[in-house]
mmCIF file of C-alpha atoms in Angstrom:
data_model
loop_
_atom_site.group_PDB
_atom_site.id
_atom_site.type_symbol
_atom_site.label_atom_id
_atom_site.label_comp_id
_atom_site.label_asym_id
_atom_site.label_seq_id
_atom_site.Cartn_x
_atom_site.Cartn_y
_atom_site.Cartn_z
ATOM 1 C CA MET A 1150 73.821 -38.263 12.035
ATOM 2 C CA ASP A 1151 76.435 -39.184 9.431
ATOM 3 C CA LYS A 1152 75.822 -37.909 5.939
ATOM 4 C CA VAL A 1153 74.510 -40.374 3.353
ATOM 5 C CA LEU A 1154 75.443 -39.935 -0.313
ATOM 6 C CA ILE A 1155 72.834 -40.510 -3.016
ATOM 7 C CA PHE A 1156 73.995 -41.191 -6.543
ATOM 8 C CA GLY A 1157 73.251 -42.967 -9.802
ATOM 9 C CA HIS A 1158 75.441 -44.786 -12.278
ATOM 10 C CA LYS A 1159 78.671 -43.742 -13.982
ATOM 11 C CA ASN A 1160 78.290 -41.689 -17.182
ATOM 12 C CA PRO A 1161 75.089 -40.249 -15.722
ATOM 13 C CA ASP A 1162 72.006 -39.590 -17.804
ATOM 14 C CA THR A 1163 69.034 -37.359 -17.008
ATOM 15 C CA ASP A 1164 67.265 -39.947 -14.846
ATOM 16 C CA THR A 1165 70.396 -40.564 -12.781
ATOM 17 C CA ILE A 1166 71.051 -36.879 -12.101
ATOM 18 C CA CYS A 1167 67.456 -35.783 -11.592
ATOM 19 C CA SER A 1168 66.520 -38.793 -9.461
ATOM 20 C CA ALA A 1169 69.500 -38.207 -7.170
ATOM 21 C CA LEU A 1170 68.377 -34.591 -6.715
ATOM 22 C CA ALA A 1171 64.710 -35.514 -6.249
ATOM 23 C CA TYR A 1172 65.360 -38.296 -3.743
ATOM 24 C CA ALA A 1173 67.809 -36.128 -1.800
ATOM 25 C CA HIS A 1174 65.114 -33.447 -1.529
ATOM 26 C CA LEU A 1175 62.584 -35.985 -0.240
ATOM 27 C CA LYS A 1176 65.047 -37.398 2.299
ATOM 28 C CA THR A 1177 65.936 -33.900 3.474
ATOM 29 C CA GLN A 1178 62.258 -33.079 3.972
ATOM 30 C CA LEU A 1179 62.035 -36.229 6.109
ATOM 31 C CA GLY A 1180 64.837 -34.955 8.328
ATOM 32 C CA GLN A 1181 67.690 -37.071 7.007
ATOM 33 C CA ASN A 1182 71.246 -35.887 6.352
ATOM 34 C CA VAL A 1183 71.869 -36.676 2.685
ATOM 35 C CA GLU A 1184 73.702 -35.213 -0.292
ATOM 36 C CA PRO A 1185 73.184 -35.968 -3.996
ATOM 37 C CA VAL A 1186 76.416 -36.517 -5.915
ATOM 38 C CA ARG A 1187 77.321 -37.685 -9.417
ATOM 39 C CA LEU A 1188 79.927 -40.050 -10.818
ATOM 40 C CA GLY A 1189 80.503 -38.312 -14.142
ATOM 41 C CA SER A 1190 79.925 -35.306 -16.385
ATOM 42 C CA VAL A 1191 76.499 -33.798 -17.040
ATOM 43 C CA ASN A 1192 75.364 -34.282 -20.643
ATOM 44 C CA GLY A 1193 73.716 -31.624 -22.798
ATOM 45 C CA GLU A 1194 70.197 -32.940 -22.349
ATOM 46 C CA THR A 1195 70.483 -33.001 -18.565
ATOM 47 C CA GLN A 1196 72.069 -29.561 -18.494
ATOM 48 C CA TYR A 1197 69.108 -28.216 -20.476
ATOM 49 C CA ALA A 1198 66.753 -29.550 -17.791
ATOM 50 C CA LEU A 1199 68.869 -28.203 -14.951
ATOM 51 C CA ASP A 1200 69.072 -24.763 -16.557
ATOM 52 C CA TYR A 1201 65.356 -24.680 -17.395
ATOM 53 C CA PHE A 1202 64.339 -25.462 -13.835
ATOM 54 C CA LYS A 1203 67.167 -23.428 -12.277
ATOM 55 C CA ALA A 1204 68.774 -26.341 -10.464
ATOM 56 C CA GLU A 1205 72.423 -27.017 -9.692
ATOM 57 C CA ALA A 1206 74.032 -30.277 -10.760
ATOM 58 C CA PRO A 1207 75.092 -32.569 -7.909
ATOM 59 C CA ARG A 1208 78.736 -32.389 -6.877
ATOM 60 C CA LEU A 1209 81.145 -34.587 -8.845
ATOM 61 C CA VAL A 1210 82.955 -37.280 -6.864
ATOM 62 C CA GLU A 1211 85.550 -39.821 -7.940
ATOM 63 C CA THR A 1212 85.065 -42.168 -4.975
ATOM 64 C CA VAL A 1213 82.611 -42.321 -2.077
ATOM 65 C CA ALA A 1214 84.190 -44.294 0.792
ATOM 66 C CA SER A 1215 86.376 -41.382 1.866
ATOM 67 C CA GLU A 1216 83.276 -39.217 2.378
ATOM 68 C CA ALA A 1217 80.568 -41.503 3.736
ATOM 69 C CA LYS A 1218 80.003 -44.866 5.335
ATOM 70 C CA ASN A 1219 76.497 -45.243 3.924
ATOM 71 C CA VAL A 1220 75.077 -44.640 0.449
ATOM 72 C CA ILE A 1221 71.825 -44.856 -1.479
ATOM 73 C CA LEU A 1222 71.798 -45.953 -5.110
ATOM 74 C CA VAL A 1223 69.314 -44.643 -7.645
ATOM 75 C CA ASP A 1224 68.828 -45.747 -11.252
ATOM 76 C CA HIS A 1225 71.301 -48.652 -11.026
ATOM 77 C CA ASN A 1226 72.402 -51.619 -8.981
ATOM 78 C CA GLU A 1227 75.129 -53.410 -10.954
ATOM 79 C CA ARG A 1228 78.509 -53.044 -9.280
ATOM 80 C CA GLN A 1229 80.491 -52.263 -12.416
ATOM 81 C CA GLN A 1230 78.190 -49.305 -13.121
ATOM 82 C CA SER A 1231 78.593 -47.822 -9.643
ATOM 83 C CA ALA A 1232 81.346 -46.074 -7.704
ATOM 84 C CA SER A 1233 84.671 -47.868 -7.992
ATOM 85 C CA ASP A 1234 84.835 -48.306 -4.213
ATOM 86 C CA ILE A 1235 81.199 -49.306 -3.716
ATOM 87 C CA ASP A 1236 82.401 -52.439 -1.891
ATOM 88 C CA GLN A 1237 83.827 -50.233 0.859
ATOM 89 C CA VAL A 1238 80.522 -48.630 1.880
ATOM 90 C CA ARG A 1239 77.149 -49.870 3.078
ATOM 91 C CA VAL A 1240 74.265 -49.613 0.628
ATOM 92 C CA LEU A 1241 71.224 -48.562 2.633
ATOM 93 C CA GLU A 1242 68.739 -48.334 -0.232
ATOM 94 C CA VAL A 1243 68.318 -48.943 -3.932
ATOM 95 C CA ILE A 1244 65.628 -47.244 -6.017
ATOM 96 C CA ASP A 1245 65.803 -48.655 -9.525
ATOM 97 C CA HIS A 1246 63.973 -49.861 -12.627
ATOM 98 C CA HIS A 1247 66.645 -52.054 -14.245
ATOM 99 C CA ARG A 1248 67.508 -55.739 -14.091
ATOM 100 C CA ILE A 1249 69.248 -56.906 -10.926
ATOM 101 C CA ALA A 1250 72.721 -58.312 -11.555
ATOM 102 C CA ASN A 1251 76.114 -58.503 -9.847
ATOM 103 C CA PHE A 1252 74.655 -57.058 -6.667
ATOM 104 C CA GLU A 1253 74.874 -58.239 -3.096
ATOM 105 C CA THR A 1254 75.095 -56.640 0.341
ATOM 106 C CA SER A 1255 76.343 -57.794 3.723
ATOM 107 C CA GLY A 1256 73.233 -56.520 5.501
ATOM 108 C CA PRO A 1257 69.526 -55.967 4.864
ATOM 109 C CA LEU A 1258 68.444 -52.921 2.917
ATOM 110 C CA TYR A 1259 65.434 -51.156 1.455
ATOM 111 C CA TYR A 1260 65.200 -52.196 -2.183
ATOM 112 C CA ARG A 1261 62.543 -50.656 -4.423
ATOM 113 C CA ALA A 1262 62.595 -51.949 -7.983
ATOM 114 C CA GLU A 1263 59.637 -51.637 -10.312
ATOM 115 C CA PRO A 1264 59.209 -52.484 -14.013
ATOM 116 C CA VAL A 1265 58.495 -48.926 -15.080
ATOM 117 C CA GLY A 1266 60.297 -46.737 -17.573
ATOM 118 C CA CYS A 1267 62.037 -44.406 -15.176
ATOM 119 C CA THR A 1268 63.326 -44.172 -11.616
ATOM 120 C CA ALA A 1269 61.573 -40.821 -11.216
ATOM 121 C CA THR A 1270 58.211 -42.559 -11.649
ATOM 122 C CA ILE A 1271 58.976 -44.626 -8.559
ATOM 123 C CA LEU A 1272 60.154 -41.543 -6.678
ATOM 124 C CA LYS A 1273 56.866 -39.808 -7.369
ATOM 125 C CA LYS A 1274 55.153 -42.662 -5.511
ATOM 126 C CA LEU A 1275 57.586 -42.290 -2.624
ATOM 127 C CA TYR A 1276 56.746 -38.595 -2.298
ATOM 128 C CA LYS A 1277 53.057 -39.499 -2.116
ATOM 129 C CA GLU A 1278 53.619 -42.379 0.309
ATOM 130 C CA ASN A 1279 55.525 -40.068 2.626
ATOM 131 C CA GLY A 1280 53.032 -37.221 2.347
ATOM 132 C CA VAL A 1281 55.564 -34.755 0.947
ATOM 133 C CA ALA A 1282 54.524 -32.249 -1.714
ATOM 134 C CA ILE A 1283 56.705 -32.024 -4.818
ATOM 135 C CA PRO A 1284 58.002 -28.474 -5.457
ATOM 136 C CA LYS A 1285 57.767 -27.002 -8.942
ATOM 137 C CA GLU A 1286 61.476 -27.290 -9.779
ATOM 138 C CA ILE A 1287 61.752 -30.857 -8.483
ATOM 139 C CA ALA A 1288 58.640 -31.809 -10.460
ATOM 140 C CA GLY A 1289 60.292 -30.379 -13.557
ATOM 141 C CA LEU A 1290 63.424 -32.424 -13.011
ATOM 142 C CA MET A 1291 61.420 -35.611 -12.445
ATOM 143 C CA LEU A 1292 59.394 -34.896 -15.584
ATOM 144 C CA SER A 1293 62.656 -34.433 -17.495
ATOM 145 C CA ALA A 1294 63.875 -37.816 -16.299
ATOM 146 C CA ILE A 1295 60.714 -39.574 -17.498
ATOM 147 C CA ILE A 1296 60.801 -37.820 -20.872
ATOM 148 C CA SER A 1297 64.447 -38.780 -21.299
ATOM 149 C CA ASP A 1298 64.082 -42.449 -20.382
ATOM 150 C CA SER A 1299 60.880 -42.856 -22.396
ATOM 151 C CA LEU A 1300 62.022 -40.859 -25.434
ATOM 152 C CA LEU A 1301 58.971 -38.661 -24.973
ATOM 153 C CA PHE A 1302 56.706 -41.663 -24.257
ATOM 154 C CA LYS A 1303 57.742 -43.560 -27.412
ATOM 155 C CA SER A 1304 60.042 -46.138 -25.856
ATOM 156 C CA PRO A 1305 58.694 -49.676 -25.303
ATOM 157 C CA THR A 1306 59.823 -49.322 -21.683
ATOM 158 C CA CYS A 1307 57.301 -46.540 -21.127
ATOM 159 C CA THR A 1308 54.302 -47.649 -19.090
ATOM 160 C CA ASP A 1309 50.939 -46.058 -18.360
ATOM 161 C CA GLU A 1310 52.340 -45.227 -14.916
ATOM 162 C CA ASP A 1311 55.173 -43.231 -16.494
ATOM 163 C CA VAL A 1312 52.796 -41.279 -18.714
ATOM 164 C CA ALA A 1313 50.402 -40.520 -15.859
ATOM 165 C CA ALA A 1314 53.259 -39.456 -13.589
ATOM 166 C CA ALA A 1315 54.714 -37.227 -16.309
ATOM 167 C CA ARG A 1316 51.390 -35.498 -16.979
ATOM 168 C CA GLU A 1317 50.908 -34.779 -13.287
ATOM 169 C CA LEU A 1318 54.493 -33.574 -12.865
ATOM 170 C CA ALA A 1319 54.162 -31.329 -15.923
ATOM 171 C CA GLU A 1320 51.139 -29.684 -14.341
ATOM 172 C CA ILE A 1321 53.067 -29.040 -11.128
ATOM 173 C CA ALA A 1322 56.060 -27.746 -13.096
ATOM 174 C CA GLY A 1323 53.887 -25.526 -15.252
ATOM 175 C CA VAL A 1324 55.078 -26.810 -18.631
ATOM 176 C CA ASN A 1325 53.643 -28.622 -21.634
ATOM 177 C CA ALA A 1326 55.281 -32.033 -21.467
ATOM 178 C CA ASP A 1327 55.345 -32.610 -25.224
ATOM 179 C CA ALA A 1328 56.697 -29.197 -26.229
ATOM 180 C CA TYR A 1329 59.227 -29.028 -23.414
ATOM 181 C CA GLY A 1330 60.190 -32.660 -23.942
ATOM 182 C CA LEU A 1331 60.975 -32.247 -27.630
ATOM 183 C CA ASP A 1332 63.137 -29.206 -26.917
ATOM 184 C CA MET A 1333 65.006 -31.107 -24.217
ATOM 185 C CA LEU A 1334 65.605 -34.157 -26.420
ATOM 186 C CA LYS A 1335 66.838 -31.976 -29.264
ATOM 187 C CA ALA A 1336 69.270 -30.279 -26.887
ATOM 188 C CA GLY A 1337 70.633 -33.684 -25.980
ATOM 189 C CA ALA A 1338 70.798 -34.741 -29.624
ATOM 190 C CA ASP A 1339 73.062 -31.835 -30.580
ATOM 191 C CA LEU A 1340 76.377 -33.665 -30.756
ATOM 192 C CA SER A 1341 78.204 -31.189 -32.985
ATOM 193 C CA ASP A 1342 80.628 -30.103 -30.276
ATOM 194 C CA LYS A 1343 81.351 -33.568 -28.861
ATOM 195 C CA THR A 1344 84.728 -35.239 -29.176
ATOM 196 C CA ILE A 1345 84.968 -38.908 -30.110
ATOM 197 C CA ALA A 1346 85.892 -39.718 -26.510
ATOM 198 C CA GLN A 1347 82.784 -37.901 -25.292
ATOM 199 C CA LEU A 1348 80.517 -39.636 -27.804
ATOM 200 C CA ILE A 1349 81.489 -43.128 -26.677
ATOM 201 C CA THR A 1350 81.266 -42.324 -22.966
ATOM 202 C CA LEU A 1351 78.265 -39.964 -22.762
ATOM 203 C CA ASP A 1352 75.925 -42.830 -21.929
ATOM 204 C CA ALA A 1353 77.994 -45.997 -21.709
ATOM 205 C CA LYS A 1354 77.340 -48.945 -19.416
ATOM 206 C CA GLU A 1355 79.276 -52.134 -18.843
ATOM 207 C CA PHE A 1356 77.508 -55.474 -18.479
ATOM 208 C CA GLN A 1357 78.441 -59.025 -17.618
ATOM 209 C CA MET A 1358 76.452 -61.319 -19.901
ATOM 210 C CA GLY A 1359 77.199 -64.880 -18.917
ATOM 211 C CA SER A 1360 80.938 -65.272 -19.404
ATOM 212 C CA TYR A 1361 81.100 -62.309 -21.784
ATOM 213 C CA LYS A 1362 82.089 -58.742 -20.934
ATOM 214 C CA VAL A 1363 80.082 -56.198 -22.894
ATOM 215 C CA GLU A 1364 79.906 -52.419 -23.050
ATOM 216 C CA ILE A 1365 76.968 -50.630 -24.659
ATOM 217 C CA ALA A 1366 77.016 -46.908 -25.361
ATOM 218 C CA GLN A 1367 74.056 -45.015 -26.745
ATOM 219 C CA VAL A 1368 73.612 -41.525 -28.149
ATOM 220 C CA ASN A 1369 70.490 -39.847 -29.509
ATOM 221 C CA ALA A 1370 70.617 -37.928 -32.766
ATOM 222 C CA VAL A 1371 68.288 -36.093 -35.117
ATOM 223 C CA ASP A 1372 70.458 -37.257 -38.028
ATOM 224 C CA THR A 1373 72.485 -40.421 -37.427
ATOM 225 C CA ASN A 1374 74.922 -39.404 -40.168
ATOM 226 C CA ASP A 1375 76.103 -36.575 -37.952
ATOM 227 C CA VAL A 1376 77.688 -39.266 -35.793
ATOM 228 C CA LEU A 1377 78.461 -42.066 -38.219
ATOM 229 C CA SER A 1378 80.310 -39.788 -40.636
ATOM 230 C CA ARG A 1379 83.094 -40.112 -38.043
ATOM 231 C CA GLN A 1380 83.049 -43.904 -38.111
ATOM 232 C CA ALA A 1381 86.791 -44.391 -38.635
ATOM 233 C CA GLU A 1382 87.568 -42.281 -35.563
ATOM 234 C CA LEU A 1383 84.847 -44.018 -33.581
ATOM 235 C CA GLU A 1384 86.185 -47.463 -34.427
ATOM 236 C CA ALA A 1385 89.709 -46.503 -33.411
ATOM 237 C CA ALA A 1386 88.439 -45.248 -30.052
ATOM 238 C CA LEU A 1387 86.196 -48.268 -29.487
ATOM 239 C CA SER A 1388 89.067 -50.633 -30.289
ATOM 240 C CA GLY A 1389 91.148 -48.858 -27.669
ATOM 241 C CA VAL A 1390 88.452 -49.348 -25.023
ATOM 242 C CA ILE A 1391 88.033 -53.003 -25.992
ATOM 243 C CA ALA A 1392 91.751 -53.607 -25.540
ATOM 244 C CA GLU A 1393 91.951 -51.643 -22.292
ATOM 245 C CA LYS A 1394 88.991 -53.378 -20.643
ATOM 246 C CA ASN A 1395 89.353 -56.744 -22.386
ATOM 247 C CA LEU A 1396 85.799 -56.520 -23.696
ATOM 248 C CA ASP A 1397 84.223 -59.191 -25.856
ATOM 249 C CA LEU A 1398 81.887 -56.661 -27.469
ATOM 250 C CA PHE A 1399 81.470 -52.895 -27.633
ATOM 251 C CA LEU A 1400 78.129 -51.952 -29.163
ATOM 252 C CA PHE A 1401 77.786 -48.265 -29.984
ATOM 253 C CA VAL A 1402 74.150 -47.410 -30.671
ATOM 254 C CA VAL A 1403 73.039 -44.245 -32.466
ATOM 255 C CA THR A 1404 69.305 -43.712 -31.999
ATOM 256 C CA ASP A 1405 67.230 -41.583 -34.357
ATOM 257 C CA ILE A 1406 64.845 -39.734 -32.035
ATOM 258 C CA LEU A 1407 62.536 -38.785 -34.911
ATOM 259 C CA ASN A 1408 62.171 -42.173 -36.618
ATOM 260 C CA ASN A 1409 62.665 -44.398 -33.545
ATOM 261 C CA ASP A 1410 65.233 -46.682 -35.153
ATOM 262 C CA SER A 1411 68.880 -47.191 -34.281
ATOM 263 C CA ILE A 1412 72.111 -48.046 -36.028
ATOM 264 C CA GLY A 1413 74.475 -50.306 -34.133
ATOM 265 C CA LEU A 1414 78.233 -50.176 -34.603
ATOM 266 C CA ALA A 1415 79.630 -53.437 -33.232
ATOM 267 C CA LEU A 1416 83.280 -54.236 -32.594
ATOM 268 C CA GLY A 1417 85.041 -56.999 -30.694
ATOM 269 C CA ARG A 1418 85.589 -60.740 -30.943
ATOM 270 C CA ALA A 1419 81.920 -61.373 -30.139
ATOM 271 C CA ALA A 1420 80.438 -58.828 -32.570
ATOM 272 C CA HIS A 1421 78.694 -61.709 -34.345
ATOM 273 C CA ALA A 1422 76.349 -61.900 -31.333
ATOM 274 C CA VAL A 1423 74.644 -58.744 -32.589
ATOM 275 C CA GLU A 1424 73.920 -60.440 -35.919
ATOM 276 C CA GLN A 1425 72.484 -63.450 -34.150
ATOM 277 C CA ALA A 1426 70.463 -61.396 -31.655
ATOM 278 C CA TYR A 1427 68.761 -59.201 -34.246
ATOM 279 C CA ASN A 1428 68.888 -61.432 -37.323
ATOM 280 C CA VAL A 1429 70.888 -58.813 -39.204
ATOM 281 C CA LYS A 1430 74.146 -58.788 -41.126
ATOM 282 C CA LEU A 1431 76.869 -56.381 -40.058
ATOM 283 C CA ASP A 1432 78.003 -54.382 -43.064
ATOM 284 C CA ASP A 1433 81.132 -52.335 -42.421
ATOM 285 C CA ASN A 1434 80.579 -53.244 -38.739
ATOM 286 C CA LYS A 1435 77.144 -51.569 -38.796
ATOM 287 C CA ALA A 1436 73.536 -52.746 -38.889
ATOM 288 C CA VAL A 1437 70.148 -51.024 -38.745
ATOM 289 C CA LEU A 1438 68.209 -52.080 -35.645
ATOM 290 C CA LYS A 1439 64.621 -51.385 -36.672
ATOM 291 C CA GLY A 1440 62.409 -50.103 -33.882
ATOM 292 C CA VAL A 1441 65.177 -50.422 -31.294
ATOM 293 C CA VAL A 1442 65.436 -47.415 -28.997
ATOM 294 C CA SER A 1443 65.768 -48.862 -25.494
ATOM 295 C CA ARG A 1444 69.016 -50.317 -24.200
ATOM 296 C CA LYS A 1445 67.244 -51.588 -21.095
ATOM 297 C CA SER A 1446 64.472 -53.589 -22.780
ATOM 298 C CA GLN A 1447 65.543 -54.084 -26.400
ATOM 299 C CA ILE A 1448 69.308 -54.509 -26.208
ATOM 300 C CA VAL A 1449 70.521 -55.813 -22.840
ATOM 301 C CA PRO A 1450 68.027 -58.696 -22.447
ATOM 302 C CA VAL A 1451 68.243 -59.697 -26.120
ATOM 303 C CA LEU A 1452 72.041 -59.788 -26.096
ATOM 304 C CA THR A 1453 72.115 -61.512 -22.715
ATOM 305 C CA ASP A 1454 69.905 -64.315 -24.033
ATOM 306 C CA THR A 1455 72.084 -64.597 -27.114
ATOM 307 C CA PHE A 1456 75.319 -64.784 -25.147
ATOM 308 C CA ASN A 1457 73.836 -67.403 -22.844
ATOM 309 C CA LYS A 1458 73.302 -69.613 -25.893
ATOM 310 C CA LEU A 1459 76.768 -69.163 -27.405
#
């Protein structure tokens, strides 16, 4: 049986890494030959979870076609967010909780997409459906993914299913979800040792919104000034990415994990779309986005609708 690679999106976050590990474990228990891999560096938040639950990060790969004919995608489906040679392999499955865009396959596949806050919430159902018990360390990783994607259950993307799954996983993992979750989020919000290049790529995703090419990067912080005090350097780096990729907009979002607001730094020829989308005025290329914490539900769809009207 040829090996199947399981991976999430580029610039992986905690859900991408932990879901790849969790789904690979389930598939292995079902007798399949799979390997979890990653398409980018592990961030501080994810590393905290891996260390806490004594798990190894998936192997880093640059491309996938040279290693496998078949792959499984978790936590993403859009081509530009996936492996650069995704068109050279067959996608057997997708397990995801995002919008579906820029995705097609030449053959049928298993596609599981649900409007929940985290891929790991769906995976918990798959464990139950297949009658496979979730080990303590895998439960901890899945819990970490839900906490990350839901900002400790505060994000508008968080559903009752996510909360229930997290509480059950916390019991299996033997941790207090709220105490552990806050420690994990704070570990991810420590950006003191990050370079400018790391800040703008830690959690960056590219989107096609109508005829516009947009990149949105997001970082969590306890104090947004820790990041925005470096605005001049950030703008220089963002301008370089805009020129390199011919982007219409690069929106860099700094989210305050304590107050649940964000500040958006918008550059590019279509930066005015941010003003229109949120009824704000960019001042020094920045605007406060009150109550905005979720890229998936509060940024991507809002900007997409705005661009479709331009």
